[in-house]
C-alpha atoms as a PDB file:
ATOM      1  CA  MET A   1       4.404  -2.249  -6.959  1.00  0.00           C
ATOM      2  CA  THR A   2       2.688  -0.346  -4.144  1.00  0.00           C
ATOM      3  CA  LYS A   3       0.902  -2.610  -1.712  1.00  0.00           C
ATOM      4  CA  ARG A   4      -2.737  -1.708  -1.114  1.00  0.00           C
ATOM      5  CA  LEU A   5      -4.159  -2.572   2.286  1.00  0.00           C
ATOM      6  CA  PHE A   6      -7.826  -2.507   3.210  1.00  0.00           C
ATOM      7  CA  VAL A   7      -8.744  -2.944   6.889  1.00  0.00           C
ATOM      8  CA  PHE A   8     -12.239  -3.847   7.970  1.00  0.00           C
ATOM      9  CA  GLY A   9     -12.355  -2.234  11.398  1.00  0.00           C
ATOM     10  CA  LEU A  10      -9.882   0.565  12.154  1.00  0.00           C
ATOM     11  CA  GLY A  11     -10.042  -0.006  15.897  1.00  0.00           C
ATOM     12  CA  PHE A  12      -7.232  -0.374  18.432  1.00  0.00           C
ATOM     13  CA  THR A  13      -5.377  -3.113  16.555  1.00  0.00           C
ATOM     14  CA  GLY A  14      -6.562  -2.386  13.018  1.00  0.00           C
ATOM     15  CA  LEU A  15      -5.499   1.249  13.159  1.00  0.00           C
ATOM     16  CA  ARG A  16      -2.122   0.373  14.660  1.00  0.00           C
ATOM     17  CA  PHE A  17      -1.493  -2.034  11.783  1.00  0.00           C
ATOM     18  CA  ALA A  18      -2.757   0.484   9.222  1.00  0.00           C
ATOM     19  CA  GLN A  19      -0.373   3.141  10.517  1.00  0.00           C
ATOM     20  CA  ALA A  20       2.571   0.725  10.404  1.00  0.00           C
ATOM     21  CA  ALA A  21       1.704  -0.251   6.820  1.00  0.00           C
ATOM     22  CA  ARG A  22       1.461   3.377   5.779  1.00  0.00           C
ATOM     23  CA  LEU A  23       4.902   4.067   7.229  1.00  0.00           C
ATOM     24  CA  MET A  24       6.193   1.249   4.987  1.00  0.00           C
ATOM     25  CA  GLY A  25       4.820   3.055   1.947  1.00  0.00           C
ATOM     26  CA  TRP A  26       1.616   1.083   1.529  1.00  0.00           C
ATOM     27  CA  HIS A  27      -1.599   2.701   0.367  1.00  0.00           C
ATOM     28  CA  VAL A  28      -4.054   2.205   3.232  1.00  0.00           C
ATOM     29  CA  ALA A  29      -7.838   2.429   3.559  1.00  0.00           C
ATOM     30  CA  GLY A  30     -10.357   0.948   5.949  1.00  0.00           C
ATOM     31  CA  THR A  31     -13.725   1.110   7.642  1.00  0.00           C
ATOM     32  CA  VAL A  32     -15.102   3.056  10.589  1.00  0.00           C
ATOM     33  CA  THR A  33     -18.516   3.344  12.187  1.00  0.00           C
ATOM     34  CA  SER A  34     -18.652   7.051  13.058  1.00  0.00           C
ATOM     35  CA  ALA A  35     -18.079  10.359  11.260  1.00  0.00           C
ATOM     36  CA  ALA A  36     -15.955  11.651  14.146  1.00  0.00           C
ATOM     37  CA  LYS A  37     -13.553   8.736  13.856  1.00  0.00           C
ATOM     38  CA  ALA A  38     -13.453   9.063  10.083  1.00  0.00           C
ATOM     39  CA  GLU A  39     -12.372  12.686  10.427  1.00  0.00           C
ATOM     40  CA  ARG A  40      -9.677  11.846  12.953  1.00  0.00           C
ATOM     41  CA  ILE A  41      -8.244   8.946  10.963  1.00  0.00           C
ATOM     42  CA  ALA A  42      -8.334  10.880   7.673  1.00  0.00           C
ATOM     43  CA  LYS A  43      -5.806  13.274   9.231  1.00  0.00           C
ATOM     44  CA  LEU A  44      -3.407  10.318   9.445  1.00  0.00           C
ATOM     45  CA  GLY A  45      -3.537   9.900   5.675  1.00  0.00           C
ATOM     46  CA  ILE A  46      -5.807   6.853   5.762  1.00  0.00           C
ATOM     47  CA  GLU A  47      -8.917   6.687   3.587  1.00  0.00           C
ATOM     48  CA  THR A  48     -12.044   5.759   5.506  1.00  0.00           C
ATOM     49  CA  TYR A  49     -15.361   4.227   4.534  1.00  0.00           C
ATOM     50  CA  SER A  50     -18.453   3.752   6.681  1.00  0.00           C
ATOM     51  CA  PHE A  51     -19.403   0.135   7.421  1.00  0.00           C
ATOM     52  CA  ASP A  52     -21.688  -1.062  10.206  1.00  0.00           C
ATOM     53  CA  GLY A  53     -21.951  -4.642   9.006  1.00  0.00           C
ATOM     54  CA  SER A  54     -25.528  -4.359   7.818  1.00  0.00           C
ATOM     55  CA  GLN A  55     -25.019  -4.027   4.067  1.00  0.00           C
ATOM     56  CA  ALA A  56     -22.375  -3.922   1.353  1.00  0.00           C
ATOM     57  CA  SER A  57     -21.395  -0.773  -0.513  1.00  0.00           C
ATOM     58  CA  ALA A  58     -20.109  -0.288  -4.049  1.00  0.00           C
ATOM     59  CA  ASP A  59     -17.291   1.956  -2.807  1.00  0.00           C
ATOM     60  CA  ILE A  60     -15.954  -0.668  -0.408  1.00  0.00           C
ATOM     61  CA  ALA A  61     -16.401  -3.411  -2.998  1.00  0.00           C
ATOM     62  CA  ALA A  62     -14.240  -1.428  -5.413  1.00  0.00           C
ATOM     63  CA  LYS A  63     -11.549  -0.894  -2.768  1.00  0.00           C
ATOM     64  CA  ILE A  64     -11.302  -4.529  -1.724  1.00  0.00           C
ATOM     65  CA  GLU A  65     -11.195  -5.735  -5.307  1.00  0.00           C
ATOM     66  CA  ALA A  66      -8.228  -3.402  -5.867  1.00  0.00           C
ATOM     67  CA  ALA A  67      -6.498  -4.374  -2.600  1.00  0.00           C
ATOM     68  CA  SER A  68      -3.409  -6.535  -2.455  1.00  0.00           C
ATOM     69  CA  HIS A  69      -3.876  -7.152   1.286  1.00  0.00           C
ATOM     70  CA  ILE A  70      -7.097  -7.332   3.328  1.00  0.00           C
ATOM     71  CA  LEU A  71      -7.462  -7.615   7.091  1.00  0.00           C
ATOM     72  CA  SER A  72     -10.708  -8.009   9.035  1.00  0.00           C
ATOM     73  CA  THR A  73     -10.687  -7.139  12.719  1.00  0.00           C
ATOM     74  CA  ILE A  74     -14.471  -6.855  13.066  1.00  0.00           C
ATOM     75  CA  PRO A  75     -16.005  -9.169  15.687  1.00  0.00           C
ATOM     76  CA  PRO A  76     -19.128 -11.204  14.927  1.00  0.00           C
ATOM     77  CA  ARG A  77     -22.607  -9.769  15.133  1.00  0.00           C
ATOM     78  CA  ARG A  78     -23.876  -9.121  18.650  1.00  0.00           C
ATOM     79  CA  GLY A  79     -26.813 -11.240  19.618  1.00  0.00           C
ATOM     80  CA  TRP A  80     -26.217 -13.716  16.793  1.00  0.00           C
ATOM     81  CA  ARG A  81     -27.782 -17.108  17.270  1.00  0.00           C
ATOM     82  CA  ASP A  82     -27.931 -20.186  15.028  1.00  0.00           C
ATOM     83  CA  GLY A  83     -30.499 -19.683  12.295  1.00  0.00           C
ATOM     84  CA  ASP A  84     -30.842 -15.909  12.663  1.00  0.00           C
ATOM     85  CA  VAL A  85     -28.431 -14.988   9.879  1.00  0.00           C
ATOM     86  CA  GLU A  86     -26.444 -16.798   7.219  1.00  0.00           C
ATOM     87  CA  THR A  87     -23.179 -16.090   8.988  1.00  0.00           C
ATOM     88  CA  ALA A  88     -22.080 -14.598  12.289  1.00  0.00           C
ATOM     89  CA  ASP A  89     -19.407 -12.521  10.574  1.00  0.00           C
ATOM     90  CA  PRO A  90     -20.546  -9.182   9.082  1.00  0.00           C
ATOM     91  CA  VAL A  91     -17.772  -9.000   6.476  1.00  0.00           C
ATOM     92  CA  LEU A  92     -18.477 -12.470   5.095  1.00  0.00           C
ATOM     93  CA  ALA A  93     -22.195 -11.706   5.175  1.00  0.00           C
ATOM     94  CA  CYS A  94     -21.728  -8.636   2.949  1.00  0.00           C
ATOM     95  CA  TYR A  95     -18.825  -9.544   0.649  1.00  0.00           C
ATOM     96  CA  SER A  96     -18.199 -12.760  -1.251  1.00  0.00           C
ATOM     97  CA  LEU A  97     -15.039 -14.805  -1.188  1.00  0.00           C
ATOM     98  CA  GLU A  98     -14.556 -13.938  -4.844  1.00  0.00           C
ATOM     99  CA  GLN A  99     -14.553 -10.230  -3.994  1.00  0.00           C
ATOM    100  CA  LEU A 100     -12.200 -10.729  -1.061  1.00  0.00           C
ATOM    101  CA  THR A 101      -9.687 -12.810  -3.008  1.00  0.00           C
ATOM    102  CA  ASN A 102      -9.803 -11.199  -6.461  1.00  0.00           C
ATOM    103  CA  GLY A 103      -6.171 -10.154  -6.952  1.00  0.00           C
ATOM    104  CA  THR A 104      -5.549 -10.293  -3.192  1.00  0.00           C
ATOM    105  CA  HIS A 105      -2.190 -11.659  -2.065  1.00  0.00           C
ATOM    106  CA  TRP A 106      -3.082 -11.819   1.636  1.00  0.00           C
ATOM    107  CA  LEU A 107      -6.466 -12.147   3.343  1.00  0.00           C
ATOM    108  CA  ALA A 108      -6.461 -12.231   7.150  1.00  0.00           C
ATOM    109  CA  TYR A 109      -8.904 -12.398  10.039  1.00  0.00           C
ATOM    110  CA  LEU A 110      -8.344 -11.613  13.717  1.00  0.00           C
ATOM    111  CA  SER A 111     -10.054 -14.288  15.792  1.00  0.00           C
ATOM    112  CA  THR A 112      -9.725 -15.138  19.475  1.00  0.00           C
ATOM    113  CA  THR A 113      -8.063 -17.858  21.536  1.00  0.00           C
ATOM    114  CA  GLY A 114     -11.427 -18.044  23.315  1.00  0.00           C
ATOM    115  CA  VAL A 115     -12.486 -20.557  20.655  1.00  0.00           C
ATOM    116  CA  TYR A 116     -10.354 -23.179  22.426  1.00  0.00           C
ATOM    117  CA  GLY A 117     -12.562 -23.067  25.509  1.00  0.00           C
ATOM    118  CA  ASP A 118     -11.454 -24.060  28.999  1.00  0.00           C
ATOM    119  CA  HIS A 119      -8.400 -26.327  29.375  1.00  0.00           C
ATOM    120  CA  ALA A 120      -7.920 -26.018  33.154  1.00  0.00           C
ATOM    121  CA  GLY A 121      -4.629 -24.169  32.662  1.00  0.00           C
ATOM    122  CA  ALA A 122      -3.135 -26.597  30.138  1.00  0.00           C
ATOM    123  CA  TRP A 123      -1.306 -25.400  27.039  1.00  0.00           C
ATOM    124  CA  VAL A 124      -3.126 -25.092  23.708  1.00  0.00           C
ATOM    125  CA  ASP A 125      -1.680 -24.681  20.219  1.00  0.00           C
ATOM    126  CA  GLU A 126      -3.013 -24.356  16.676  1.00  0.00           C
ATOM    127  CA  ALA A 127      -3.699 -28.102  16.503  1.00  0.00           C
ATOM    128  CA  THR A 128      -6.026 -27.910  19.512  1.00  0.00           C
ATOM    129  CA  PRO A 129      -9.654 -28.225  18.344  1.00  0.00           C
ATOM    130  CA  ALA A 130     -11.558 -24.946  18.291  1.00  0.00           C
ATOM    131  CA  ALA A 131     -14.363 -26.256  20.445  1.00  0.00           C
ATOM    132  CA  GLY A 132     -15.743 -25.542  23.871  1.00  0.00           C
ATOM    133  CA  GLY A 133     -15.698 -21.743  23.711  1.00  0.00           C
ATOM    134  CA  THR A 134     -18.689 -20.108  25.398  1.00  0.00           C
ATOM    135  CA  ASN A 135     -19.229 -17.433  22.721  1.00  0.00           C
ATOM    136  CA  ALA A 136     -21.216 -19.078  19.923  1.00  0.00           C
ATOM    137  CA  ALA A 137     -20.844 -16.135  17.560  1.00  0.00           C
ATOM    138  CA  ARG A 138     -17.063 -16.102  17.914  1.00  0.00           C
ATOM    139  CA  GLN A 139     -16.954 -19.851  17.401  1.00  0.00           C
ATOM    140  CA  ARG A 140     -19.068 -19.619  14.252  1.00  0.00           C
ATOM    141  CA  ALA A 141     -17.144 -16.665  12.789  1.00  0.00           C
ATOM    142  CA  ASP A 142     -13.821 -18.441  13.308  1.00  0.00           C
ATOM    143  CA  ALA A 143     -15.214 -21.518  11.574  1.00  0.00           C
ATOM    144  CA  ASP A 144     -16.582 -19.445   8.679  1.00  0.00           C
ATOM    145  CA  TRP A 145     -13.210 -17.811   8.037  1.00  0.00           C
ATOM    146  CA  ARG A 146     -11.440 -21.163   8.322  1.00  0.00           C
ATOM    147  CA  GLY A 147     -13.823 -22.439   5.676  1.00  0.00           C
ATOM    148  CA  HIS A 148     -12.297 -19.967   3.233  1.00  0.00           C
ATOM    149  CA  HIS A 149      -8.949 -21.610   2.625  1.00  0.00           C
ATOM    150  CA  ALA A 150      -7.477 -18.447   1.127  1.00  0.00           C
ATOM    151  CA  SER A 151      -7.506 -16.770   4.544  1.00  0.00           C
ATOM    152  CA  HIS A 152      -4.985 -16.503   7.368  1.00  0.00           C
ATOM    153  CA  ILE A 153      -6.442 -16.793  10.883  1.00  0.00           C
ATOM    154  CA  PHE A 154      -4.777 -15.056  13.816  1.00  0.00           C
ATOM    155  CA  ARG A 155      -6.130 -16.092  17.224  1.00  0.00           C
ATOM    156  CA  LEU A 156      -5.528 -13.487  19.898  1.00  0.00           C
ATOM    157  CA  PRO A 157      -5.821 -13.532  23.705  1.00  0.00           C
ATOM    158  CA  GLY A 158      -6.251 -10.316  25.724  1.00  0.00           C
ATOM    159  CA  ILE A 159      -4.839  -7.333  23.816  1.00  0.00           C
ATOM    160  CA  TYR A 160      -3.149  -4.421  25.560  1.00  0.00           C
ATOM    161  CA  GLY A 161      -0.922  -1.524  24.576  1.00  0.00           C
ATOM    162  CA  PRO A 162      -0.372   2.215  25.034  1.00  0.00           C
ATOM    163  CA  GLY A 163      -3.525   3.816  26.382  1.00  0.00           C
ATOM    164  CA  ARG A 164      -5.188   0.455  27.055  1.00  0.00           C
ATOM    165  CA  SER A 165      -3.392  -1.447  29.776  1.00  0.00           C
ATOM    166  CA  ALA A 166      -3.149  -2.034  33.518  1.00  0.00           C
ATOM    167  CA  ILE A 167      -1.219   1.256  33.704  1.00  0.00           C
ATOM    168  CA  GLU A 168      -4.382   3.204  32.839  1.00  0.00           C
ATOM    169  CA  ARG A 169      -6.528   1.084  35.157  1.00  0.00           C
ATOM    170  CA  ALA A 170      -4.153   1.691  38.059  1.00  0.00           C
ATOM    171  CA  ARG A 171      -4.059   5.434  37.420  1.00  0.00           C
ATOM    172  CA  SER A 172      -7.844   5.623  37.209  1.00  0.00           C
ATOM    173  CA  GLY A 173      -8.319   4.023  40.613  1.00  0.00           C
ATOM    174  CA  LYS A 174     -10.789   1.554  39.070  1.00  0.00           C
ATOM    175  CA  MET A 175      -8.563  -1.484  39.252  1.00  0.00           C
ATOM    176  CA  SER A 176     -10.042  -4.671  40.678  1.00  0.00           C
ATOM    177  CA  ARG A 177      -7.613  -7.420  41.741  1.00  0.00           C
ATOM    178  CA  ILE A 178      -9.315 -10.804  41.704  1.00  0.00           C
ATOM    179  CA  ASP A 179      -7.708 -13.819  43.304  1.00  0.00           C
ATOM    180  CA  LYS A 180      -8.844 -17.077  41.745  1.00  0.00           C
ATOM    181  CA  PRO A 181      -6.248 -19.731  42.648  1.00  0.00           C
ATOM    182  CA  GLY A 182      -4.618 -21.281  39.588  1.00  0.00           C
ATOM    183  CA  GLN A 183      -6.184 -18.803  37.169  1.00  0.00           C
ATOM    184  CA  VAL A 184      -3.879 -17.497  34.446  1.00  0.00           C
ATOM    185  CA  PHE A 185      -4.443 -15.670  31.180  1.00  0.00           C
ATOM    186  CA  SER A 186      -2.394 -15.242  28.041  1.00  0.00           C
ATOM    187  CA  ARG A 187      -2.078 -11.757  26.576  1.00  0.00           C
ATOM    188  CA  ILE A 188      -0.339  -9.902  23.749  1.00  0.00           C
ATOM    189  CA  HIS A 189       0.924  -6.373  23.182  1.00  0.00           C
ATOM    190  CA  VAL A 190      -0.632  -4.683  20.162  1.00  0.00           C
ATOM    191  CA  ASP A 191       2.784  -3.997  18.599  1.00  0.00           C
ATOM    192  CA  ASP A 192       3.582  -7.707  18.608  1.00  0.00           C
ATOM    193  CA  ILE A 193       0.302  -8.367  16.814  1.00  0.00           C
ATOM    194  CA  VAL A 194       1.319  -5.765  14.232  1.00  0.00           C
ATOM    195  CA  GLN A 195       4.770  -7.239  13.635  1.00  0.00           C
ATOM    196  CA  THR A 196       3.231 -10.713  13.281  1.00  0.00           C
ATOM    197  CA  LEU A 197       0.728  -9.466  10.701  1.00  0.00           C
ATOM    198  CA  ILE A 198       3.485  -7.733   8.755  1.00  0.00           C
ATOM    199  CA  ALA A 199       5.630 -10.886   8.762  1.00  0.00           C
ATOM    200  CA  SER A 200       2.698 -12.909   7.426  1.00  0.00           C
ATOM    201  CA  ALA A 201       1.729 -10.269   4.855  1.00  0.00           C
ATOM    202  CA  TYR A 202       5.207 -10.445   3.332  1.00  0.00           C
ATOM    203  CA  ALA A 203       5.173 -14.261   3.332  1.00  0.00           C
ATOM    204  CA  PRO A 204       1.566 -15.342   2.696  1.00  0.00           C
ATOM    205  CA  SER A 205       0.619 -18.921   3.503  1.00  0.00           C
ATOM    206  CA  PRO A 206      -3.141 -19.245   2.879  1.00  0.00           C
ATOM    207  CA  GLY A 207      -5.074 -21.541   5.169  1.00  0.00           C
ATOM    208  CA  GLU A 208      -2.718 -21.154   8.113  1.00  0.00           C
ATOM    209  CA  ILE A 209      -3.790 -20.472  11.702  1.00  0.00           C
ATOM    210  CA  TYR A 210      -1.510 -18.624  14.114  1.00  0.00           C
ATOM    211  CA  ASN A 211      -1.774 -18.101  17.865  1.00  0.00           C
ATOM    212  CA  VAL A 212      -0.396 -14.674  18.737  1.00  0.00           C
ATOM    213  CA  ALA A 213       0.462 -14.553  22.448  1.00  0.00           C
ATOM    214  CA  ASP A 214       3.444 -13.629  24.592  1.00  0.00           C
ATOM    215  CA  ASP A 215       5.721 -16.099  26.370  1.00  0.00           C
ATOM    216  CA  GLU A 216       4.332 -15.873  29.893  1.00  0.00           C
ATOM    217  CA  PRO A 217       0.699 -16.512  30.826  1.00  0.00           C
ATOM    218  CA  ALA A 218       0.033 -14.906  34.200  1.00  0.00           C
ATOM    219  CA  SER A 219      -2.750 -14.074  36.616  1.00  0.00           C
ATOM    220  CA  GLY A 220      -4.554 -10.793  36.223  1.00  0.00           C
ATOM    221  CA  TRP A 221      -3.593  -9.667  39.714  1.00  0.00           C
ATOM    222  CA  ALA A 222       0.123 -10.229  39.040  1.00  0.00           C
ATOM    223  CA  VAL A 223      -0.109  -7.890  36.038  1.00  0.00           C
ATOM    224  CA  GLU A 224      -1.983  -5.316  38.108  1.00  0.00           C
ATOM    225  CA  ASP A 225       0.559  -5.570  40.928  1.00  0.00           C
ATOM    226  CA  TYR A 226       3.374  -4.840  38.518  1.00  0.00           C
ATOM    227  CA  ALA A 227       1.551  -1.846  37.044  1.00  0.00           C
ATOM    228  CA  CYS A 228       1.142  -0.412  40.530  1.00  0.00           C
ATOM    229  CA  GLN A 229       4.799  -1.103  41.278  1.00  0.00           C
ATOM    230  CA  LEU A 230       5.850   0.834  38.163  1.00  0.00           C
ATOM    231  CA  LEU A 231       3.663   3.762  39.216  1.00  0.00           C
ATOM    232  CA  GLY A 232       4.782   3.659  42.844  1.00  0.00           C
ATOM    233  CA  ILE A 233       1.268   3.204  44.205  1.00  0.00           C
ATOM    234  CA  THR A 234      -0.250   0.670  46.570  1.00  0.00           C
ATOM    235  CA  PRO A 235      -2.381  -1.908  44.788  1.00  0.00           C
ATOM    236  CA  PRO A 236      -5.957  -2.393  45.948  1.00  0.00           C
ATOM    237  CA  PRO A 237      -6.664  -5.473  48.087  1.00  0.00           C
ATOM    238  CA  LEU A 238      -7.287  -8.842  46.524  1.00  0.00           C
ATOM    239  CA  VAL A 239     -10.891 -10.021  46.430  1.00  0.00           C
ATOM    240  CA  THR A 240     -12.288 -13.457  45.763  1.00  0.00           C
ATOM    241  CA  LEU A 241     -14.140 -14.199  42.564  1.00  0.00           C
ATOM    242  CA  GLU A 242     -17.317 -14.629  44.597  1.00  0.00           C
ATOM    243  CA  ASP A 243     -16.977 -11.145  46.130  1.00  0.00           C
ATOM    244  CA  ALA A 244     -16.010  -9.420  42.878  1.00  0.00           C
ATOM    245  CA  ASP A 245     -18.753  -7.388  41.242  1.00  0.00           C
ATOM    246  CA  LEU A 246     -18.383  -8.923  37.805  1.00  0.00           C
ATOM    247  CA  SER A 247     -20.654  -8.638  34.801  1.00  0.00           C
ATOM    248  CA  ALA A 248     -21.877 -11.760  33.039  1.00  0.00           C
ATOM    249  CA  ARG A 249     -19.099 -11.263  30.501  1.00  0.00           C
ATOM    250  CA  GLY A 250     -16.525 -10.933  33.290  1.00  0.00           C
ATOM    251  CA  LYS A 251     -17.712 -14.131  34.936  1.00  0.00           C
ATOM    252  CA  GLU A 252     -17.494 -15.893  31.571  1.00  0.00           C
ATOM    253  CA  PHE A 253     -13.927 -14.607  31.192  1.00  0.00           C
ATOM    254  CA  TYR A 254     -12.923 -16.151  34.521  1.00  0.00           C
ATOM    255  CA  SER A 255     -14.666 -19.444  33.723  1.00  0.00           C
ATOM    256  CA  GLN A 256     -11.926 -20.404  31.251  1.00  0.00           C
ATOM    257  CA  CYS A 257      -8.250 -21.016  31.883  1.00  0.00           C
ATOM    258  CA  ARG A 258      -5.628 -21.969  29.314  1.00  0.00           C
ATOM    259  CA  ARG A 259      -2.047 -21.206  28.358  1.00  0.00           C
ATOM    260  CA  VAL A 260      -1.482 -20.318  24.700  1.00  0.00           C
ATOM    261  CA  LYS A 261       1.614 -21.551  22.867  1.00  0.00           C
ATOM    262  CA  ASN A 262       3.260 -19.132  20.417  1.00  0.00           C
ATOM    263  CA  ASN A 263       5.889 -21.423  18.850  1.00  0.00           C
ATOM    264  CA  LYS A 264       4.404 -21.240  15.373  1.00  0.00           C
ATOM    265  CA  ILE A 265       4.739 -17.484  14.862  1.00  0.00           C
ATOM    266  CA  LYS A 266       8.372 -17.762  15.882  1.00  0.00           C
ATOM    267  CA  GLN A 267       9.213 -20.776  13.749  1.00  0.00           C
ATOM    268  CA  ALA A 268       7.054 -20.133  10.679  1.00  0.00           C
ATOM    269  CA  LEU A 269       7.157 -16.327  10.562  1.00  0.00           C
ATOM    270  CA  GLY A 270      10.430 -15.573  12.325  1.00  0.00           C
ATOM    271  CA  VAL A 271       8.751 -13.355  14.907  1.00  0.00           C
ATOM    272  CA  ARG A 272      10.870 -12.155  17.822  1.00  0.00           C
ATOM    273  CA  LEU A 273       8.559 -10.651  20.375  1.00  0.00           C
ATOM    274  CA  ILE A 274       9.169  -7.022  21.282  1.00  0.00           C
ATOM    275  CA  TYR A 275       7.371  -7.597  24.582  1.00  0.00           C
ATOM    276  CA  PRO A 276       7.835 -11.271  25.537  1.00  0.00           C
ATOM    277  CA  ASP A 277       6.053 -10.858  28.878  1.00  0.00           C
ATOM    278  CA  TYR A 278       3.704  -8.460  30.664  1.00  0.00           C
ATOM    279  CA  ARG A 279       6.533  -6.765  32.556  1.00  0.00           C
ATOM    280  CA  ALA A 280       8.290  -5.665  29.361  1.00  0.00           C
ATOM    281  CA  GLY A 281       4.935  -4.733  27.878  1.00  0.00           C
ATOM    282  CA  LEU A 282       3.859  -2.573  30.811  1.00  0.00           C
ATOM    283  CA  ARG A 283       7.221  -0.805  30.878  1.00  0.00           C
ATOM    284  CA  GLY A 284       6.674  -0.006  27.211  1.00  0.00           C
ATOM    285  CA  CYS A 285       3.145   1.269  27.906  1.00  0.00           C
ATOM    286  CA  LEU A 286       4.403   3.474  30.717  1.00  0.00           C
ATOM    287  CA  ALA A 287       7.186   4.907  28.557  1.00  0.00           C
ATOM    288  CA  ALA A 288       4.677   5.652  25.780  1.00  0.00           C
ATOM    289  CA  SER A 289       2.330   7.387  28.223  1.00  0.00           C
ATOM    290  CA  ASP A 290       5.138   9.689  29.362  1.00  0.00           C
ATOM    291  CA  LEU A 291       5.956  10.902  25.841  1.00  0.00           C
END
């Protein structure tokens, strides 16, 4: 039987997964927020539906009720605060659990490892409480999806891949190398997210949470140095966090430090990372950019 995938949010990761599913013979549809993007994605053979998170539509309801697999990549509502809305998550606010699980073999949500909060560089895994994150909306959305025991939760750190990596930042000349002693981040290449989702979709285990990260947490400046090395250019000088011209969001990003364990995706799903560290990942991004 043909698998039918519906993706809420055909963005960087959602579209990559949708394209992979289509290559496997799945019927694929999903949501976009602009007519221009709908036109571009339709050329890839993917049905698109408009969804801005404000209200449900009969067309989307019909598609998700016919879907065998559903993925939501849509982040929580901007500006959400306790008491403003029933839920921080726009998909759960517009579509009921009954609609999302009616005949569905696999229901999945892309969350963030930010829900673990700051651990001063210590390792976290799926058993670590999701508490202490500074983004209340993300925290609430993760909790809401966990409350639906039919769903699979994938917690992601920084996502990079072809067209969105330190390679592009180095080429643009807009790279900023910040030196905060002891600061490391976990990250994941988009293609390793895709292979993890595929592995789970073929072996559903409702209620499970998976951290999807590579093997080697590293500082941001080390990643940027390697990108410059690959391009044969001199990296910009290091600056302190205090001297960096960071937005409020950027300062929040640097206020948390943790290392994310990925043992579960390897043991439970049999995932073998294509890009186990940032060096392999950046080489892959560079090769893709030269095609």
